[in-house]
Every structure is written in structure tokens, then in C-alpha cells.
XYZ file of C-alpha atoms in Angstrom:
380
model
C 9.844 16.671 12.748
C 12.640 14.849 14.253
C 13.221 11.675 13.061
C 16.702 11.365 14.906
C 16.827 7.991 16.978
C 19.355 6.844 19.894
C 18.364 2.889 18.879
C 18.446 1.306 16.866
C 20.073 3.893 14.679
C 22.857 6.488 15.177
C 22.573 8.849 12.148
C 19.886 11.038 10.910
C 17.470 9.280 8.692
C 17.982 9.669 4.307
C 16.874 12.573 2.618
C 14.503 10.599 0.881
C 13.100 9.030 3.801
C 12.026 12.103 5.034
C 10.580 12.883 1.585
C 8.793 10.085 1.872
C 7.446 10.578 5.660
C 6.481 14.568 4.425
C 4.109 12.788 2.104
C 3.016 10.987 4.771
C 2.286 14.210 6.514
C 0.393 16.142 3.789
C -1.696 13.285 2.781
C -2.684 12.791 6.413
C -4.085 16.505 6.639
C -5.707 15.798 3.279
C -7.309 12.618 5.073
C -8.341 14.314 8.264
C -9.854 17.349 6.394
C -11.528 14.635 4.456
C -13.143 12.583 8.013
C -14.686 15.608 9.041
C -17.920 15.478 7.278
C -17.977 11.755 8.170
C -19.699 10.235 11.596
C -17.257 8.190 13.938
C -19.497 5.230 13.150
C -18.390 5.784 9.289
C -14.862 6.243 10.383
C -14.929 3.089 12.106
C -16.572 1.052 9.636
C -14.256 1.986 7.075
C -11.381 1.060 9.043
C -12.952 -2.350 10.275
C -14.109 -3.395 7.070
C -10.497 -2.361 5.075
C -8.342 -4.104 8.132
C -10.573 -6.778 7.940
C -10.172 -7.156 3.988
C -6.321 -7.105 4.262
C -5.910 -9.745 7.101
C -8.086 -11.994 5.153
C -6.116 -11.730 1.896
C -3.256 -12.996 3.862
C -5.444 -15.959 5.513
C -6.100 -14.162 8.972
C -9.361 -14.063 11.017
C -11.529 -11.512 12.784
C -9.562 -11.851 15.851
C -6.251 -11.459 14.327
C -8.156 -8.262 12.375
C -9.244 -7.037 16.176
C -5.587 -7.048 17.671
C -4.571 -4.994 15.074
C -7.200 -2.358 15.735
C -8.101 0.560 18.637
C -11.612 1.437 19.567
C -11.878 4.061 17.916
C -14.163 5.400 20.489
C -12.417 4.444 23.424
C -9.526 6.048 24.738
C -6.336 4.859 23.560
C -4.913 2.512 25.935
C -1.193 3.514 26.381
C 1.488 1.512 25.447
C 2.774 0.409 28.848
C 4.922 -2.390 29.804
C 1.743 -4.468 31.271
C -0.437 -3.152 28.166
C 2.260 -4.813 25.780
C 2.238 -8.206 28.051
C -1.526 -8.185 27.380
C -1.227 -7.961 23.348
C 1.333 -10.739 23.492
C -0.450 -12.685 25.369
C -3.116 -12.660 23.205
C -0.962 -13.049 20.212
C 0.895 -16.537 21.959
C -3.091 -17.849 22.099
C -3.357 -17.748 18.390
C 0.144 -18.625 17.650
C -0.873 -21.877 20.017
C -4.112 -22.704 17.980
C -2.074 -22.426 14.848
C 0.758 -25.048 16.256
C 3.293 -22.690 16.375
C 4.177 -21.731 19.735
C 6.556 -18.985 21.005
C 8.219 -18.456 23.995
C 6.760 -15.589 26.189
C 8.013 -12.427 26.563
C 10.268 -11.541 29.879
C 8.798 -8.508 32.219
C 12.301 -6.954 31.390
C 11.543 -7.371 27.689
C 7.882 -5.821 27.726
C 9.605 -2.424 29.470
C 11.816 -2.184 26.685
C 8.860 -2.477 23.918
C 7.117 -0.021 26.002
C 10.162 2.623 25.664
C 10.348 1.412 22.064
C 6.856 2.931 21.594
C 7.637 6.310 23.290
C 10.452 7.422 21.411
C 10.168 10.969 20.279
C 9.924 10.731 16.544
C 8.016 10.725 13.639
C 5.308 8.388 14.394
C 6.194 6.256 11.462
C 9.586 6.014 12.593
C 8.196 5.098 16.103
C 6.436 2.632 14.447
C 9.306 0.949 12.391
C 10.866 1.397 15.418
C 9.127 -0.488 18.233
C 8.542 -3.440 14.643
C 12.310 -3.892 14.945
C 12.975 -4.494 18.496
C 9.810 -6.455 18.888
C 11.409 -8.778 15.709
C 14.898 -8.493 17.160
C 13.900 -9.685 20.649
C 11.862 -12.490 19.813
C 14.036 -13.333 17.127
C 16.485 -13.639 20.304
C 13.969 -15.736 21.853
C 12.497 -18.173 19.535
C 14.944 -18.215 16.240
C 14.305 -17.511 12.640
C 10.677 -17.178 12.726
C 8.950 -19.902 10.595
C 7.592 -20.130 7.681
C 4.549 -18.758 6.972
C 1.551 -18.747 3.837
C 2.832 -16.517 1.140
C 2.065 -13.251 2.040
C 1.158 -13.497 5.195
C 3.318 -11.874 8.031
C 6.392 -14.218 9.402
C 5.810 -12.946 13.438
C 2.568 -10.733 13.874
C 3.149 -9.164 17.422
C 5.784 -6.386 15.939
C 2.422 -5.486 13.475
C 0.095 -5.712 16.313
C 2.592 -3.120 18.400
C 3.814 -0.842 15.068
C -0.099 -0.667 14.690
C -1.383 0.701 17.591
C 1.604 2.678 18.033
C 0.081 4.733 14.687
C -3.191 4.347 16.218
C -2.318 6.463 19.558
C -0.622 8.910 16.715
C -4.105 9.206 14.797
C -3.060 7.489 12.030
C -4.702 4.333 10.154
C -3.307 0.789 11.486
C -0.500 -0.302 9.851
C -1.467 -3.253 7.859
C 1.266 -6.119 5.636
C 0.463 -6.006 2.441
C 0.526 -9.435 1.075
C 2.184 -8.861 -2.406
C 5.611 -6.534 -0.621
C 6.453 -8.395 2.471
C 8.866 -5.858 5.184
C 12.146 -5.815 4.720
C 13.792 -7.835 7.512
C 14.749 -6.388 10.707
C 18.908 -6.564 10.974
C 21.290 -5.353 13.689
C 24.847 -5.096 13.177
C 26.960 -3.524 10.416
C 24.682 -1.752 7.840
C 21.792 -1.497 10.468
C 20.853 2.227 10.019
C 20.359 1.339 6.144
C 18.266 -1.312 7.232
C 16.251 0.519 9.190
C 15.936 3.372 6.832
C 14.462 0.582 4.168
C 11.871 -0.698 6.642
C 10.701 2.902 7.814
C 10.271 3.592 3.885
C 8.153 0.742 3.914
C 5.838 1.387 6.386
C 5.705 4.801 5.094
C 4.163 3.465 1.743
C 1.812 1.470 3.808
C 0.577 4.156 5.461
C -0.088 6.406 2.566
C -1.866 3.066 1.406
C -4.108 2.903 4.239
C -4.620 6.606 4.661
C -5.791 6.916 0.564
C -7.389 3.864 1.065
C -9.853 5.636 3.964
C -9.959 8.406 2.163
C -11.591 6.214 -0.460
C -13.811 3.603 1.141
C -17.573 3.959 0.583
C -20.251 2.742 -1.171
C -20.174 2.267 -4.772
C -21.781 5.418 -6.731
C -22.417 5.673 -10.459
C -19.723 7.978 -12.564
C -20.493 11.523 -12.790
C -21.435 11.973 -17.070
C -19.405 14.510 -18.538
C -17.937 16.567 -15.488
C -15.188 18.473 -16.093
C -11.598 17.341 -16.187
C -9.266 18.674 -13.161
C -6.078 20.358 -14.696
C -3.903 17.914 -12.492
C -6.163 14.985 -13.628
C -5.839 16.043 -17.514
C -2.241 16.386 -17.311
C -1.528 13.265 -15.406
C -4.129 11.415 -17.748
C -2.061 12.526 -21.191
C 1.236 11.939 -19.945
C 0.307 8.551 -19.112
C -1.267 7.885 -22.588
C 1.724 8.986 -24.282
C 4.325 7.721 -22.592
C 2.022 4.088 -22.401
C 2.351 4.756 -26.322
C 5.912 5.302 -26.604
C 6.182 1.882 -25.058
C 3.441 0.209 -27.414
C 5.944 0.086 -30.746
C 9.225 -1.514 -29.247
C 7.420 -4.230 -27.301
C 5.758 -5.060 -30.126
C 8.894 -5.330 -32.361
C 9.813 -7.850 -29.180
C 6.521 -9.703 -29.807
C 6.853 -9.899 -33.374
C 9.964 -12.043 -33.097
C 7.665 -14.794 -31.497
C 4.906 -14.116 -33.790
C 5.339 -11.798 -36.752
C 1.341 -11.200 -36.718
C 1.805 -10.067 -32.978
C 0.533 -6.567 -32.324
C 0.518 -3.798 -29.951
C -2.438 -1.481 -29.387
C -2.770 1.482 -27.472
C -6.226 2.955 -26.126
C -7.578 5.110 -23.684
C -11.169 5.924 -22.241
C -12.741 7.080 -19.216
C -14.702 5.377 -16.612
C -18.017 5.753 -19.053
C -16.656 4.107 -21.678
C -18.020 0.144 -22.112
C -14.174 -0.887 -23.032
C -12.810 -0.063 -19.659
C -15.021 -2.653 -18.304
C -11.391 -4.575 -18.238
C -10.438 -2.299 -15.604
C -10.324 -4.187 -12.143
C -13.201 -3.030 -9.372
C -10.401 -3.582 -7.048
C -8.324 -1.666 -8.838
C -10.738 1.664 -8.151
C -9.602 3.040 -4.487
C -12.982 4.565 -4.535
C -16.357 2.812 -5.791
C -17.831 4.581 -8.858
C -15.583 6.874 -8.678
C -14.454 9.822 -11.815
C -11.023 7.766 -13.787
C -9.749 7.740 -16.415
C -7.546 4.790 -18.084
C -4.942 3.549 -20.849
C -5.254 0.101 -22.316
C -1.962 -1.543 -23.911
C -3.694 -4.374 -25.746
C -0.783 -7.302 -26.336
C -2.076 -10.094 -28.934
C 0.402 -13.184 -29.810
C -1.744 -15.751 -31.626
C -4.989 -16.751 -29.190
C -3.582 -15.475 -26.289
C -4.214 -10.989 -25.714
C -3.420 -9.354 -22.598
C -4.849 -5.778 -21.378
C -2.547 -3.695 -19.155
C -4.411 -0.582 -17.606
C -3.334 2.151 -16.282
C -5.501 4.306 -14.262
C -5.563 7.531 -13.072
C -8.631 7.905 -10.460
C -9.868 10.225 -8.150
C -10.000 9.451 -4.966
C -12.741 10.447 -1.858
C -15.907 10.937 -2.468
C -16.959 13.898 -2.979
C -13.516 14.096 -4.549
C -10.451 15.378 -2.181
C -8.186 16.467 -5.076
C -5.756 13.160 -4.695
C -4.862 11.119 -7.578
C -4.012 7.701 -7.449
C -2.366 5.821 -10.524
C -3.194 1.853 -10.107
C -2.795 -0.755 -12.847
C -3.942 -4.189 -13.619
C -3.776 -6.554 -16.530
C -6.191 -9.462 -17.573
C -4.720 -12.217 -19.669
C -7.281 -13.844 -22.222
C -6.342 -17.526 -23.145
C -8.455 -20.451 -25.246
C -8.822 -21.428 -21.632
C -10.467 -18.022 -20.125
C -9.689 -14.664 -18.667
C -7.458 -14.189 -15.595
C -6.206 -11.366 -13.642
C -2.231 -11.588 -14.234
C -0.700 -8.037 -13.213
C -0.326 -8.176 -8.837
C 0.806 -5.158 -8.591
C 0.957 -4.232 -4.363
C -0.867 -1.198 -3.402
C 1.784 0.655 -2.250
C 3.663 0.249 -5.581
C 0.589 2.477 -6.685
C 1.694 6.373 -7.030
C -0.462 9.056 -5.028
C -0.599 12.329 -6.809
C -1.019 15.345 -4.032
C -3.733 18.180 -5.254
C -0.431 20.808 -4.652
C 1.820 18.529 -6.850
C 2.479 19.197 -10.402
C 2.671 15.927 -12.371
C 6.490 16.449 -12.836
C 6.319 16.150 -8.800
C 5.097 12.422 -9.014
C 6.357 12.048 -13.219
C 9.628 9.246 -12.056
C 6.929 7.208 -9.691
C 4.729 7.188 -12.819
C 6.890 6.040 -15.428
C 8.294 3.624 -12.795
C 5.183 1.911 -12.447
C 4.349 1.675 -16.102
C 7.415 0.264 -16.490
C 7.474 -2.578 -13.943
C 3.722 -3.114 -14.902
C 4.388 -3.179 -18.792
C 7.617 -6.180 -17.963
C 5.521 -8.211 -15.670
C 2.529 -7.915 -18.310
C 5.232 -9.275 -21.026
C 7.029 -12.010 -18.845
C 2.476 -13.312 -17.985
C 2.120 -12.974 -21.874
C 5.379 -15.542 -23.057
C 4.721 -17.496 -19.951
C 1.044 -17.982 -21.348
């Protein structure tokens, strides 16, 4: 892999961007060994109905959900300077609708997007690639871009383009995730960094929409007593006792609010009735074989459950983990969802990995989950 670039960047990419795109790499053989026992009509579904899912969360519609797709059974339409024009077009016809107009893209402009999308490189890196110099040149064009609904994507061509740029790569569109917007696109001093940080990005989206295939399907009931993976038991027990190591100094934290504050640590597996706390969205696969850890916060009325889960993913199984969490906050008033954790902050554990491998990702998210559980709990 060559991940070298002329534009917008003059340097090799980080070490640990390319750590990050070899993940990419492995996971995507994982996923295509995975799609072979599957129809095209199954691939397609899943795709539609996940791309659909996301552009709704961030208050899109089907036909902003269709621009960001390729017939699957079609051929590819290739990226050409007219085929761009099209896409835009189509994108200044929503933009309109919405009240937020753009100027159109010059026939000069639309040649350079269409080199932009041919560079030889990683196709993630193609991807962040043709993303920045769609955002630079309509930046150029337009301004700022506007404001938009939280979550939602600022300009959506450079999506539309970085999408079907994976597409013609056979990867999974490239989809915003509405809880970690993209970094912005910068030129000038610093810009290779900046690029570096958006590539990263998309790289964590795409291992979140390749798992996320991987996992899509209907909803099947837990398999009773099947044995416990190595990687899975490992993973599972380092997460319950580092979740426990945490348990005793938030609760000295907690008991200076409330001396009869507590902090409980529990774990269970997807059989067990006190895991129903454990979010459906929160399971990458329906039904699927998991395992969690409940840190149970109590201050007065008010309790909050963090979980963290480590879950199969695929089904049958493909041998990657993912660990997820969520937290539900319990208040005189009722029970809400509290932790929004984005998917891509999630960890994916490879089958070849030992849990040392993925152990820093881990603890990472336990920690961010465990302070954002604490700052919902006071704020309560």
C-alpha cells in the first residue's frame, strides 16, 4: 500500500495512520469472507437499510440516503468529470429545497474532483482525499458552509464523492456519524497533519460500517450455554476487572456529595435478566452471544448503569469482537439513555489479535465512558 500523495500532502502519511488503515484492511477480508455465504439481494439490503438508518439519525431522507449509495448490481459508474457534474447537480436540487443554495461547480472544477478520485492510494486515503478538495473548492466558492442540525453534515457533496469513491474500491459507503463530526478540511501551514486527522477519521468510519455489515441481520435468540472463545474470555475479564478497579475511587468521589452514595460492580452475559439494561442498539448484531459489565452509580434517587459490552459480531459468528457501551440514568422522573458514545469510539477486536493488541483502545473507552457517566450523574 502506498499511501504517498502529491496533493494535498507532501510527506508520507503517520505511522499510526497506516496502523489504522491495516485494520482497515484485515477487517475488510474478514467482511468479504463473511458476504460470501450471503445473496447480493442480502448484501444490498443490509447496506440500504444501515445507510438509510444513519442519514435519518442526522435528519436526511431517502434521496439524500440514495446519493450516497451504488447499485450494487450495476456497474460502477466511474468517477468522471461529467459523472461528478451529475452528483452535484443533484446535490444543488436538495440544497435548493432546503433554502440553502450553492453556487455550481465550474467544468474546470469537476476535472479536478475527477483526478481527486483517481489518485493511486489507499482507497481511504483516496477518499479523504477527493472529501478535502471537494470542501476546499466549494469552500472557495460559497464561504464557510452554514450551519447545519447537530450532527448532521455541514456540505454533503464531499460525502456523496468520498462515498462512492469507497464504493468503486468495494468497500461500504462512507457514512457521518452524527455524534464525531470530520475534522475540518485546512490548507496551508499544518495541512499534512490535517489531513492525516481526517483520513484517521474516515478510517474509523469505515471499520464502523464494515463491522456494522458484518453484523446486520435479523434478530436471533442467544445461543444457552455455548462455549466461551479464548479471545472473548480474556477480553470479557479484563474488562470486569479493570471496570472494578474504577468502581472504589469514583465512589469515594460520590461519597463527598452523598456519604450513602455507592458503587457497584456486576457482570452477566446476554442470558442473564439484569442485562436487560443493555441497549438493543448497542448489540452490532441482533441476538447475538455478549457478554457485559454493569457499574451501578446510586446518589440518593437518582442510579445510573454504565455497560460495557463485549459482543460477537456476524452471525454465524466471524471471530470479531466489538466492545460498545451505554449507560441509562434512572431519575424520580424516569429512565433515559445518557452515555452517546459514537460508533467509531467503539473498539473492534481482530480474531488474530491478542487482547493486549486492542488493551489501550479498551481502557480508553471505559475511561471516557465511566467520566461522561459521572458528569450525566451530578448533572442529574
Amino acid at each position: 500500500m502506498d499511501s504517498q500523495l502529491g496533493a494535498p500532502i507532501l510527506e508520507s502519511l503517520p505511522d499510526r495512520v497506516r496502523t489504522e488503515l491495516t485494520d482497515v484492511d484485515r477487517l475488510r477480508a474478514i467482511w468479504a469472507r463473511h458476504r460470501q455465504c450471503q445473496t447480493l439481494e442480502a448484501r444490498a439490503a443490509a447496506r440500504r437499510s444501515l445507510t438509510h438508518d444513519r442519514v435519518q439519525r442526522w435528519g436526511g431522507g431517502p434521496a439524500l440516503a440514495d446519493l450516497l449509495l451504488v447499485d450494487p448490481v450495476e456497474p460502477h459508474p466511474p468517477m468522471t468529470a461529467d459523472h461528478i457534474a451529475g452528483l452535484a447537480g443533484r446535490v444543488a436540487e436538495q440544497a435548493a429545497a432546503s433554502g440553502t443554495p450553492e453556487s455550481p461547480l465550474s467544468a474546470e472544477q469537476t476535472r479536478a474532483l475527477a483526478e481527486a478520485a483517481i489518485v493511486p492510494a489507499h482507497p481511504v486515503v483516496r477518499a479523504a482525499h477527493v472529501y478535502a478538495e471537494c470542501a476546499r473548492r466549494l469552500n472557495e466558492l460559497n464561504g464557510p458552509p452554514p450551519g447545519a442540525p447537530e450532527g448532521a453534515p455541514t456540505r454533503i457533496l464531499p460525502w456523496v464523492l468520498a462515498s462512492r469513491v469507497l464504493q468503486r474500491a468495494d468497500h461500504p459507503p462512507l457514512l457521518p456519524d452524527p455524534r464525531t463530526p470530520a475534522p475540518p478540511a485546512r490548507v496551508g501551514p499544518g495541512e499534512g497533519g490535517h489531513f492525516a486527522e481526517l483520513v484517521t477519521h474516515f478510517a474509523r468510519l469505515v471499520t464502523e460500517a464494515l463491522r456494522a455489515e458484518i453484523g446486520w441481520g435479523p434478530r436471533l435468540d442467544p445461543v444457552i450455554d455455548a462455549p466461551v472463545p479464548p479471545l472473548s474470555a480474556v477480553t470479557r475479564r479484563r474488562v470486569l476487572d479493570y471496570v472494578r478497579s474504577r468502581g472504589a475511587p469514583v465512589e469515594l468521589i460520590l461519597r463527598a456529595l452523598d456519604p450513602k452514595a455507592r458503587a457497584t460492580v456486576t457482570s452477566g452475559d446476554g442470558t442473564s435478566g439484569a442485562g436487560c439494561g443493555v441497549a438493543p442498539r448497542a448489540l452490532l448484531t441482533p441476538g447475538a452471544t455478549h457478554w457485559w459489565t454493569r457499574l451501578e452509580l446510586e446518589v440518593g434517587e437518582v442510579r445510573l448503569s454504565l455497560y460495557v459490552v463485549v459482543q460477537d459480531v456476524g452471525r454465524p459468528p466471524s471471530g470479531v469482537l466489538a466492545v460498545t457501551a451505554n449507560a441509562r440514568l434512572t431519575t424520580p422522573e424516569g429512565v433515559q439513555d445518557v452515555l452517546e458514545m459514537s460508533g467509531s469510539d467503539s473498539v473492534t477486536v481482530m480474531p488474530s489479535d491478542c487482547v493486549d493488541d486492542r488493551w489501550p483502545q479498551v481502557r480508553d473507552l471505559v475511561d471516557e465512558a465511566v467520566s461522561r457517566s459521572m458528569n450525566a450523574l451530578t448533572r442529574a
